[in-house]
mmCIF file of C-alpha atoms in Angstrom:
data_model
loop_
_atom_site.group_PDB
_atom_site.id
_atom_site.type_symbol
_atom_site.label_atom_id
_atom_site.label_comp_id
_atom_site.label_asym_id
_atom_site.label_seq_id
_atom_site.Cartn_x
_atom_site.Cartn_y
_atom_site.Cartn_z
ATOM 1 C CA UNK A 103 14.529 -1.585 -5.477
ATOM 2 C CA UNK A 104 18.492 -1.984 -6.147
ATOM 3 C CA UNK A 105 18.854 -0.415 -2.758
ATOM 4 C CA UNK A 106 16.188 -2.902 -1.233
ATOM 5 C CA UNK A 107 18.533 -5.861 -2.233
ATOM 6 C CA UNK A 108 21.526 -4.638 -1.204
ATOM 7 C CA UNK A 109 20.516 -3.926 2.509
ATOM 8 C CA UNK A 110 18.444 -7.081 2.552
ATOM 9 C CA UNK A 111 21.838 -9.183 1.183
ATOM 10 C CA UNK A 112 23.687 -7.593 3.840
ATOM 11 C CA UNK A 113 21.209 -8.560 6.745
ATOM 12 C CA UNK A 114 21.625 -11.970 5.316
ATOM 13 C CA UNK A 115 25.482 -11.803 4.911
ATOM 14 C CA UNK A 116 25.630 -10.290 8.466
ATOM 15 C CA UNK A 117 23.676 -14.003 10.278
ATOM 16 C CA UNK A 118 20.518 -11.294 10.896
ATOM 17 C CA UNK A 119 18.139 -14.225 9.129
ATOM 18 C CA UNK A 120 15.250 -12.938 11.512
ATOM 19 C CA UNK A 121 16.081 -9.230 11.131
ATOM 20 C CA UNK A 122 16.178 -10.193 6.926
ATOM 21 C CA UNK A 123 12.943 -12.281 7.289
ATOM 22 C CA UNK A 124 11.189 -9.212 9.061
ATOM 23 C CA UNK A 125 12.357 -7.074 6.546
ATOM 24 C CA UNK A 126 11.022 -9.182 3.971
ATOM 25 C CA UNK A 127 7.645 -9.323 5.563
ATOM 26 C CA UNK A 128 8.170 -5.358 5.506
ATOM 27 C CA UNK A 129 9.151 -4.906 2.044
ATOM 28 C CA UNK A 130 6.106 -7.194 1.009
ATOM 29 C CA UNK A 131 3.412 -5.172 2.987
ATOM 30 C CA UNK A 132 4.213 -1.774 1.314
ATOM 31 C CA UNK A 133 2.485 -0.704 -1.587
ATOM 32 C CA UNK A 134 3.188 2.374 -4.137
ATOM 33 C CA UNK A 135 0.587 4.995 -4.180
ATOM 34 C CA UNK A 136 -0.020 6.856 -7.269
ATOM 35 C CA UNK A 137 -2.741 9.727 -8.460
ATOM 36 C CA UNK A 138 -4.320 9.362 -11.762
ATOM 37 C CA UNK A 139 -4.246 12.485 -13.986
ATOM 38 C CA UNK A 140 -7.382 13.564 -16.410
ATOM 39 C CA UNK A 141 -5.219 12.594 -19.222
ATOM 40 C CA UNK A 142 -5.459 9.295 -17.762
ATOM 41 C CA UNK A 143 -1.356 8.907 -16.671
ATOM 42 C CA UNK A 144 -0.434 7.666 -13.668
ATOM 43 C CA UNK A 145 2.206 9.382 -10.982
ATOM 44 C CA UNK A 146 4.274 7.784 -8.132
ATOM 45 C CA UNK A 147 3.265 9.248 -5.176
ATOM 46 C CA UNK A 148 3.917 7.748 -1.956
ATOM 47 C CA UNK A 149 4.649 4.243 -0.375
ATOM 48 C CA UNK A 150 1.952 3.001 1.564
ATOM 49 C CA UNK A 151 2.003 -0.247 4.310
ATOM 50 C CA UNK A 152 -0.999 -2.546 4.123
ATOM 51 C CA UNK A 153 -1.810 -2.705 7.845
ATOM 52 C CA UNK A 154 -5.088 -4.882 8.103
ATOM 53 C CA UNK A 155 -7.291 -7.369 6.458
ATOM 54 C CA UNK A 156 -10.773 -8.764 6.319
ATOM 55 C CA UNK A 157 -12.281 -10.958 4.276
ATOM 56 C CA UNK A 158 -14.748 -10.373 2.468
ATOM 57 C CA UNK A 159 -16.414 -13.216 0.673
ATOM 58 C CA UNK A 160 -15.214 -16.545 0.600
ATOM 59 C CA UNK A 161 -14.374 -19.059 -2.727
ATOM 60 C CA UNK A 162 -17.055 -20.597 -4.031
ATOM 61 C CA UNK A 163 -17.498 -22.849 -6.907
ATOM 62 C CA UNK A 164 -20.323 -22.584 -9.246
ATOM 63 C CA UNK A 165 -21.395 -24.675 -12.551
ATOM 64 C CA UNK A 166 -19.187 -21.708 -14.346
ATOM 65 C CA UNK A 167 -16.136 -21.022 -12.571
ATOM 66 C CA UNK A 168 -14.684 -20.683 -9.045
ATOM 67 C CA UNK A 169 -15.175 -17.399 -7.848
ATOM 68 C CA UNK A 170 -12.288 -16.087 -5.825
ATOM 69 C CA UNK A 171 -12.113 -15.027 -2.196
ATOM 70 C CA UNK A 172 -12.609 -11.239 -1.855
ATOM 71 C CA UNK A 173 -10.617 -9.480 0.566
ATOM 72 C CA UNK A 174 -10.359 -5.425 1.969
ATOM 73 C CA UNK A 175 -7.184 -4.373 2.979
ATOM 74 C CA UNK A 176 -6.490 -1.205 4.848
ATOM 75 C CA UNK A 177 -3.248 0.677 3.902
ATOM 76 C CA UNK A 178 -1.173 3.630 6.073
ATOM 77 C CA UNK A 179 0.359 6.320 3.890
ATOM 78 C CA UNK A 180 1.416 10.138 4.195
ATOM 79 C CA UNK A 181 -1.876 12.586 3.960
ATOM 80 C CA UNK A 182 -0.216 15.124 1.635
ATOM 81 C CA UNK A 183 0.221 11.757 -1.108
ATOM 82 C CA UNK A 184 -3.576 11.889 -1.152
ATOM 83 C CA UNK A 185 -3.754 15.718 -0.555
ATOM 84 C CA UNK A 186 -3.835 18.956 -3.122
ATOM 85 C CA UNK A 187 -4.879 22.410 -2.569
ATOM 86 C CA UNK A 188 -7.614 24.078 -3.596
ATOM 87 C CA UNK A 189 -8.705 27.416 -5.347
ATOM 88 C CA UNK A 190 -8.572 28.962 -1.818
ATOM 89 C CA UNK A 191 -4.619 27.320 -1.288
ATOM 90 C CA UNK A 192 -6.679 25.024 1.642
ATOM 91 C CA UNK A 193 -5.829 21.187 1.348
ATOM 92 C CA UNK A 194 -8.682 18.944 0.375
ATOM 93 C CA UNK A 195 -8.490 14.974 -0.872
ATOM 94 C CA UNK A 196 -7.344 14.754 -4.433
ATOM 95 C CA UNK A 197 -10.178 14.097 -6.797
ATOM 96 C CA UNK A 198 -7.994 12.357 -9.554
ATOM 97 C CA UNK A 199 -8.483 8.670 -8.370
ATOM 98 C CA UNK A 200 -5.870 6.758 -6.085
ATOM 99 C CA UNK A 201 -3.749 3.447 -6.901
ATOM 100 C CA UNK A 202 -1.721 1.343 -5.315
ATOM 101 C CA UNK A 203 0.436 -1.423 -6.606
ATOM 102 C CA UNK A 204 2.960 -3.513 -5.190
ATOM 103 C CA UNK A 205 5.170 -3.858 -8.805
ATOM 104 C CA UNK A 206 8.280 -1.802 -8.593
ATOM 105 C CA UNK A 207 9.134 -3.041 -11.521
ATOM 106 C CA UNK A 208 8.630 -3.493 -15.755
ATOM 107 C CA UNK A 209 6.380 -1.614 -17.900
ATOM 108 C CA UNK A 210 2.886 -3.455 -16.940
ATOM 109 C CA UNK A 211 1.837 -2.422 -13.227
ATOM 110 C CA UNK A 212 -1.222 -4.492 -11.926
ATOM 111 C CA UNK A 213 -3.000 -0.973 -10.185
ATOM 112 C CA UNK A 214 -5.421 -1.508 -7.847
ATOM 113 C CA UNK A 215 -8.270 1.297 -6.855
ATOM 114 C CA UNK A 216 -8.164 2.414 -3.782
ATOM 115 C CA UNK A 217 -10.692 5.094 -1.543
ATOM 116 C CA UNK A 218 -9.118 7.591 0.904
ATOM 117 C CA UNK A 219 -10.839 6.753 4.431
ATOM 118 C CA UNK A 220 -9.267 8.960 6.943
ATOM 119 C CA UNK A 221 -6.837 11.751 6.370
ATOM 120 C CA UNK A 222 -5.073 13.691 9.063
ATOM 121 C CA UNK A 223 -4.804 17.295 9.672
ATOM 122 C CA UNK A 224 -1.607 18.103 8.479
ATOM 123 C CA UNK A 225 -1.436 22.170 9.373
ATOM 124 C CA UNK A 226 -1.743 20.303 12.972
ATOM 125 C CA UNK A 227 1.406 17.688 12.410
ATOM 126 C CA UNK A 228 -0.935 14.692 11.217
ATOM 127 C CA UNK A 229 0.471 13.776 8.177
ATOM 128 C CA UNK A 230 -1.743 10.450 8.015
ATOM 129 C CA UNK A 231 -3.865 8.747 5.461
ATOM 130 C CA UNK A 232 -5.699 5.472 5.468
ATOM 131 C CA UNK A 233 -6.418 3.999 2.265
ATOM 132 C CA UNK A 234 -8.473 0.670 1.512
ATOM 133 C CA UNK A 235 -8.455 -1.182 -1.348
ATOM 134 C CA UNK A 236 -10.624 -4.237 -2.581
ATOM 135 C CA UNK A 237 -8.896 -7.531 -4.379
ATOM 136 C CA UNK A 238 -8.808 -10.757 -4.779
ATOM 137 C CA UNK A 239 -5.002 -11.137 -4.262
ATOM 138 C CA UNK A 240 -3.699 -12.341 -1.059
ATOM 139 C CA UNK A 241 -1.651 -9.580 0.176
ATOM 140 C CA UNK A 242 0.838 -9.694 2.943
ATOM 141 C CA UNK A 243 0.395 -7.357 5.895
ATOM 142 C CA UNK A 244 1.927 -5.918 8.743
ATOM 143 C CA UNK A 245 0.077 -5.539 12.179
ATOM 144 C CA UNK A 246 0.194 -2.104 13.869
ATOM 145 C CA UNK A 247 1.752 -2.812 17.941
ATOM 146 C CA UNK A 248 3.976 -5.884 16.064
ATOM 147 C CA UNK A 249 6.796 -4.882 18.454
ATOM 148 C CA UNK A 250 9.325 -7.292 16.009
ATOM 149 C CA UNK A 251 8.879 -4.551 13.425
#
């Protein structure tokens, strides 16, 4: 994160304010991936970008409470973050359950579930995965073919 700030102060320092405000968009569309063990811990996997949106179900107030809106989000990682091998040494999707926050930071991470949809075949260079995740936190993305990014 140190690292982040640094180049980002730079871009800043350097009169880049759309390269920094790209960068920003950037830095708030990607995600950290982790696998959950059986003992229940949680390990840092990969980075993922959130890369599309849909909603879901919109707010709606009720005699209780106001009931968020619900949005899907779809997220591009690395297949081998989501990947392990098997008795036979052949890659297969994890079975310890995925995560994804977007806190770098402090000891209480707000994890979010999240479902492998697609992997790639990476014994044929298709090191791909596309995760999705359900919340009712408005998420920034970034659109695949943006040619600013």
């Amino acid at each position: 994160m140190f690292k982040l700030i640094l180049i980002f102060l730079f871009l800043v320092q350097a009169g880049l304010s759309e390269t920094a405000q790209e960068f920003v968009k950037l830095s708030n569309a990607t995600m950290l991936v982790f696998k959950q063990s059986s003992s229940g811990s949680m390990e840092m996997t990969c980075t993922a970008t959130l890369f599309c949106k849909k909603k879901l179900a919109t707010s709606v107030i009720s005699t209780t409470a106001l009931i968020p809106v619900v949005m899907s989000y779809q997220l591009l990682t690395a297949a081998h973050c989501v990947m392990e091998s098997g008795p036979d040494n052949k890659q297969a999707i994890t079975k310890n359950p995925i995560f994804v926050s977007s806190d770098e930071e402090g000891s209480s991470k707000d994890f979010i579930r999240a479902s492998v949809d697609k992997v790639g075949k990476t014994d044929k260079g298709f090191d791909l995965a596309v995760l999705s995740i359900t919340t009712d936190r408005q998420l920034d993305i970034v659109e695949i073919g943006d040619e600013k990014l």
